[in-house]
Coordinates of C-alpha atoms in Angstrom, one line a residue:
X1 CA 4.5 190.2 122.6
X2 CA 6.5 187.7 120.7
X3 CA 6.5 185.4 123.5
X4 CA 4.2 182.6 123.5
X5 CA 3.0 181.3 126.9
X6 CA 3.2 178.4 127.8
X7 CA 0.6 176.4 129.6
X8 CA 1.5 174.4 133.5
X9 CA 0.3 171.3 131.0
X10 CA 3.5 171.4 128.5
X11 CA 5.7 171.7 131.3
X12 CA 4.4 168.5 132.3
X13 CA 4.7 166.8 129.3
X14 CA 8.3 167.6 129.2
X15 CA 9.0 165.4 132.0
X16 CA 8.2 162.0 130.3
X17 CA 10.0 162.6 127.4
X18 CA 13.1 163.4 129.4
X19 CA 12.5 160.0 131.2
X20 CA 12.1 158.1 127.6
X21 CA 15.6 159.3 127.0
X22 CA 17.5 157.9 130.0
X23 CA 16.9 154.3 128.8
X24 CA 18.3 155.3 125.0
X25 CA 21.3 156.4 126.4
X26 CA 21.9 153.6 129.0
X27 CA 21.6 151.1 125.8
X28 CA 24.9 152.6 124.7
X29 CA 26.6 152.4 127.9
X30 CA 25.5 148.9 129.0
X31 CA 25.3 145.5 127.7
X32 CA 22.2 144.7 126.1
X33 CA 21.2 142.1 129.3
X34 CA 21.0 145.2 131.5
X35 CA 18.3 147.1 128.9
X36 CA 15.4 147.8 130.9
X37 CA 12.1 146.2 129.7
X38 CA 10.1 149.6 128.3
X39 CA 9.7 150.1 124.7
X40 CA 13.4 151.6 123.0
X41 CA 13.0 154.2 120.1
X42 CA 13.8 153.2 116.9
X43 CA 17.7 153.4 116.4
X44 CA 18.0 151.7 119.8
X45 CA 16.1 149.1 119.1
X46 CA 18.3 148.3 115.7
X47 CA 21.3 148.7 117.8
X48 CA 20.1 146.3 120.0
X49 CA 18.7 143.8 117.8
X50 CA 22.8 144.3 115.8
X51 CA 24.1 143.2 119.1
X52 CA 22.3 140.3 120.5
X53 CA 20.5 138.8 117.5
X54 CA 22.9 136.2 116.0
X55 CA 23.5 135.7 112.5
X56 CA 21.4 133.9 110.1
X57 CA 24.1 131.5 109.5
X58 CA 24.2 130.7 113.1
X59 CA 20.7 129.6 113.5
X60 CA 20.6 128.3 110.3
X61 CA 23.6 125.8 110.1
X62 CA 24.2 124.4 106.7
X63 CA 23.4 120.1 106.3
X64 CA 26.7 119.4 105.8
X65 CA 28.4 121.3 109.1
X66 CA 25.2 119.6 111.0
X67 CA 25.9 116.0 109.6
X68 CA 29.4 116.7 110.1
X69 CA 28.9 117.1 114.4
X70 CA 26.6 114.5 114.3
X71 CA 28.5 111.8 112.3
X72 CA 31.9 111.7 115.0
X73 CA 30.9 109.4 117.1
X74 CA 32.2 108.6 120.4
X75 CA 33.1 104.9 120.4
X76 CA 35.4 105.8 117.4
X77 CA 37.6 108.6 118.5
X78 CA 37.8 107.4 122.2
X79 CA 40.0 104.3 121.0
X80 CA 42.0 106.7 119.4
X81 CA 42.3 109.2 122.9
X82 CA 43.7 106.7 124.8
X83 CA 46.2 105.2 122.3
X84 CA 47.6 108.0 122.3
X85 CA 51.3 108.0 124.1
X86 CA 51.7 109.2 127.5
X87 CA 54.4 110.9 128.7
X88 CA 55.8 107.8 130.2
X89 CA 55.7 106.2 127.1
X90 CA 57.6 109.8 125.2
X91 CA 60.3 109.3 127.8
X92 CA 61.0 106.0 127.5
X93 CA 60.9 106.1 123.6
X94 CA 63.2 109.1 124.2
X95 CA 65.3 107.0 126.9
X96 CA 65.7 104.1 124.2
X97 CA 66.7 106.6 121.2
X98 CA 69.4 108.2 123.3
X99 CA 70.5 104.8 124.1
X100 CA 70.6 103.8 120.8
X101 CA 72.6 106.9 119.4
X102 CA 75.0 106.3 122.8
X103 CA 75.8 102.5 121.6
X104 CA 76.4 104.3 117.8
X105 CA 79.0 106.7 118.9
X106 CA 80.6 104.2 120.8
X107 CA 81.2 102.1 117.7
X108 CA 81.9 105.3 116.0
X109 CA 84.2 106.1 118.7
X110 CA 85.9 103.0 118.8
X111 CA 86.7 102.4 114.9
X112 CA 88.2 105.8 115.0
X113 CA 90.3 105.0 117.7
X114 CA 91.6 101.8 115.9
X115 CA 92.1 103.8 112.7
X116 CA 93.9 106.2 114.7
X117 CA 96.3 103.1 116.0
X118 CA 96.8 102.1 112.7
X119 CA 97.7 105.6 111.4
X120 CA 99.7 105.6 114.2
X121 CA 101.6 102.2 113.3
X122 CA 101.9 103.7 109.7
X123 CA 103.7 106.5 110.3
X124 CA 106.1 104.8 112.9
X125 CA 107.1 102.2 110.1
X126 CA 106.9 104.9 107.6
X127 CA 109.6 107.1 109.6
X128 CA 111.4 102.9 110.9
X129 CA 111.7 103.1 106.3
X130 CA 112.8 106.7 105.9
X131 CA 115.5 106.3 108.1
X132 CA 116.7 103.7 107.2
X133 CA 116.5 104.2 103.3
X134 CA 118.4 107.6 104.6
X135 CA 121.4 105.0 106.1
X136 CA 121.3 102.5 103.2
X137 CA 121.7 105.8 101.0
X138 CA 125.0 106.6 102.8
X139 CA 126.3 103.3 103.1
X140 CA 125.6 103.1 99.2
X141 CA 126.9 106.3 98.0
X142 CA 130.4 105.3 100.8
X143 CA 130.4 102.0 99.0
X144 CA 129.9 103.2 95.4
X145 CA 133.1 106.1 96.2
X146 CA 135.2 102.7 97.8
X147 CA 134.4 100.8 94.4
X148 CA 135.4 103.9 92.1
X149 CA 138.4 104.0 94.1
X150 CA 139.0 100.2 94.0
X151 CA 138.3 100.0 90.5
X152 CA 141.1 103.4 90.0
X153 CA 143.3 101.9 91.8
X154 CA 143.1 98.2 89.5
X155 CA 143.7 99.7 87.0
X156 CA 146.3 101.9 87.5
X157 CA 148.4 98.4 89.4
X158 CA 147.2 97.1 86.1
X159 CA 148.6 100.0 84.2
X160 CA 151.6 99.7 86.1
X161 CA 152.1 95.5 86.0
X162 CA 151.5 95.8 82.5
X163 CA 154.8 98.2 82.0
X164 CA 156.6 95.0 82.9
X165 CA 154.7 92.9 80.2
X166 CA 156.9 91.8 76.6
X167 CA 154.6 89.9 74.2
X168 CA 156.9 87.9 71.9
X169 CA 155.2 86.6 68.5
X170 CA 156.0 83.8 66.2
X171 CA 157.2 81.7 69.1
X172 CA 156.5 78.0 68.1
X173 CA 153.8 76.4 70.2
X174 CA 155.9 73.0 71.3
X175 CA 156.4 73.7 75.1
X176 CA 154.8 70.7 77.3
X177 CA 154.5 73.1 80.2
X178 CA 154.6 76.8 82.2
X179 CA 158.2 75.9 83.3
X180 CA 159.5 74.7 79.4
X181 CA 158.1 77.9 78.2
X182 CA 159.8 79.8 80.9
X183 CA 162.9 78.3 79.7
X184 CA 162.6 79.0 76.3
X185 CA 162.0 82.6 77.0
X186 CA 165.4 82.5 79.4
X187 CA 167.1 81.0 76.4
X188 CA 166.0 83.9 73.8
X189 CA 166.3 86.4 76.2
X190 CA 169.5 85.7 77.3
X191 CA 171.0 85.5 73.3
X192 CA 169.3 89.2 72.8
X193 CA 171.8 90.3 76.1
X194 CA 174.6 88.4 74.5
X195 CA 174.8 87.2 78.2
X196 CA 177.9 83.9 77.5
X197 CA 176.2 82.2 80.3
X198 CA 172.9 81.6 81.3
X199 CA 171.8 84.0 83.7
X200 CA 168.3 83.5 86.4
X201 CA 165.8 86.0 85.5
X202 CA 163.1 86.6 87.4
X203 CA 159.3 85.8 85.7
X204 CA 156.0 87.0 87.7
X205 CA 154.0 85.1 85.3
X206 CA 155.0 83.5 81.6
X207 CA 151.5 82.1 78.8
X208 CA 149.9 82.4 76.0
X209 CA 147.5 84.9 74.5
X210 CA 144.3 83.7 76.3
X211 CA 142.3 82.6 73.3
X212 CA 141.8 79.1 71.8
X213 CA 144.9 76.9 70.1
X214 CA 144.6 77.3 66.6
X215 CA 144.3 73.9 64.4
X216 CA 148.0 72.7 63.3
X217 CA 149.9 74.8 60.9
X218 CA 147.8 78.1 61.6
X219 CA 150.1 81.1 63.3
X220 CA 151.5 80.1 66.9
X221 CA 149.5 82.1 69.7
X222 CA 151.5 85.1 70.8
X223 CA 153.6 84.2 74.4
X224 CA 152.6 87.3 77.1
X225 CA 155.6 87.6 79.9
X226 CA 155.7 89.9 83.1
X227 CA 159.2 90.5 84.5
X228 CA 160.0 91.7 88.2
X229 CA 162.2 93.9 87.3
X230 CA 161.7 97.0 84.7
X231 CA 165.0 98.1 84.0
X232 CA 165.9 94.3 82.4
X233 CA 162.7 94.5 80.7
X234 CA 163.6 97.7 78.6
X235 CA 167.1 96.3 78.1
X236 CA 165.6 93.1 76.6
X237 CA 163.0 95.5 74.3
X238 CA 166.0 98.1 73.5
X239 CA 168.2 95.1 72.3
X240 CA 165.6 93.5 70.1
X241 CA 164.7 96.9 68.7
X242 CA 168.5 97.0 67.3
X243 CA 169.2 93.6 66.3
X244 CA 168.0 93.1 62.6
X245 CA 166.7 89.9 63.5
X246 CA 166.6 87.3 66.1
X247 CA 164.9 83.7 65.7
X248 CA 164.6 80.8 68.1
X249 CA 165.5 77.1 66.9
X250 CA 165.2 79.0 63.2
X251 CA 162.0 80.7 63.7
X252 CA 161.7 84.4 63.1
X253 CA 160.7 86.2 66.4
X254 CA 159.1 89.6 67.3
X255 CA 158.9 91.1 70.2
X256 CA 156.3 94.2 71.2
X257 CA 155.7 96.3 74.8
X258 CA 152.0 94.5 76.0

């Protein structure tokens, strides 16, 4: 009762409308060149005009992006294409920079190997010096000990030759020569032994005080004797020590260890 009937005509009209369809769907599937030719519904025809309608900056270029294509023209920028290197031209460019750095390095090269000679000369004359500032320094400090010794063993001969010295003062300088002073000192020496004849005694070396003669009348340089023989010397000092006084051709003597 509730059921409507429905006519063989409706049926029919079912058939077209499952047709219409078909195409819709295929518009989704299929790029919009494949879209068959009969009229689209309404969303299909917006998605179709979406996808193959271009945009309205496409067909309608702005004037500057249009004079921009339009103002390159060939003649200038085909100059410019072919004076552009080739790869011939990169590798020899590359060829003649590599050759360049090479000839570099080999000066490089070759003042560091001089500098290395020459640091090599260095220290081979500075270890030639060491050394041989190391020898001098040994013969120095051997020939500084020899001196010290030398100069030890002066003075104690001095030391020693002077134990044989008699300085006698107030001796009149009137001797002509070594050998009439060495006589006068035989004569005195020979009173203060109370020797009755004259007796040889042996002088190493007879003067006077090494200092400038005085002008005449000033005090008589001081006569310095060294005898051979030490026992005579005391003898002689022991003897004047106990006479009161002795004197030579009436001058007053004095005689003192040098």
């Amino acid at each position: 009762m509730g059921k409507s009937n429905k006519t063989p005509g409706a049926q029919k009209t079912q058939g077209p409308d499952r047709a219409s369809d078909t195409p819709s769907l295929r518009r989704f599937l299929v790029g919009p060149l494949d879209l068959p030719a009969g009229p689209p519904d309404k969303m299909a025809a917006e998605e179709v005009r979406t996808q193959t309608d271009p945009e309205p900056s496409m067909l309608n270029p702005s004037p500057s992006h249009s004079e921009a294509n339009t103002s390159i023209d060939p003649a200038v920028w085909l100059p410019l294409l072919r004076n552009l290197p080739t790869k011939a031209d990169l590798k020899e460019a590359n060829t003649e920079l590599r050759s360049s750095i090479m000839a570099e390095l080999q000066h490089v090269r070759q003042d560091i190997q001089g500098l290395t000679h020459r640091v090599d000369i260095l220290e081979q004359g500075s270890d030639s010096l060491r050394l041989a500032q190391e020898v001098s320094t040994s013969v120095l400090q051997l020939r500084s000990t020899q001196l010290r010794n030398m100069a030890l063993h002066m003075a104690d001969l001095d030391n020693r030759g002077r134990r044989n010295n008699l300085r006698l003062r107030g001796l009149p300088e009137t001797e002509t020569s070594v050998d009439h002073l060495t006589g006068m000192l035989l004569s005195i020496f020979n009173t203060l032994l109370d020797r009755t004849e004259p007796s040889t005694i042996d002088f190493v070396r007879a003067h006077r005080a090494l200092r400038p003669k005085g002008p005449t009348g000033s005090t008589p340089r001081d006569v310095i004797c060294c005898l051979y023989d030490y026992g005579l010397k005391e003898d002689i000092l022991r003897k004047a020590r106990e006479a009161t006084h002795f004197s030579y051709e009436g001058t007053e003597l004095q005689l003192y260890p040098d």
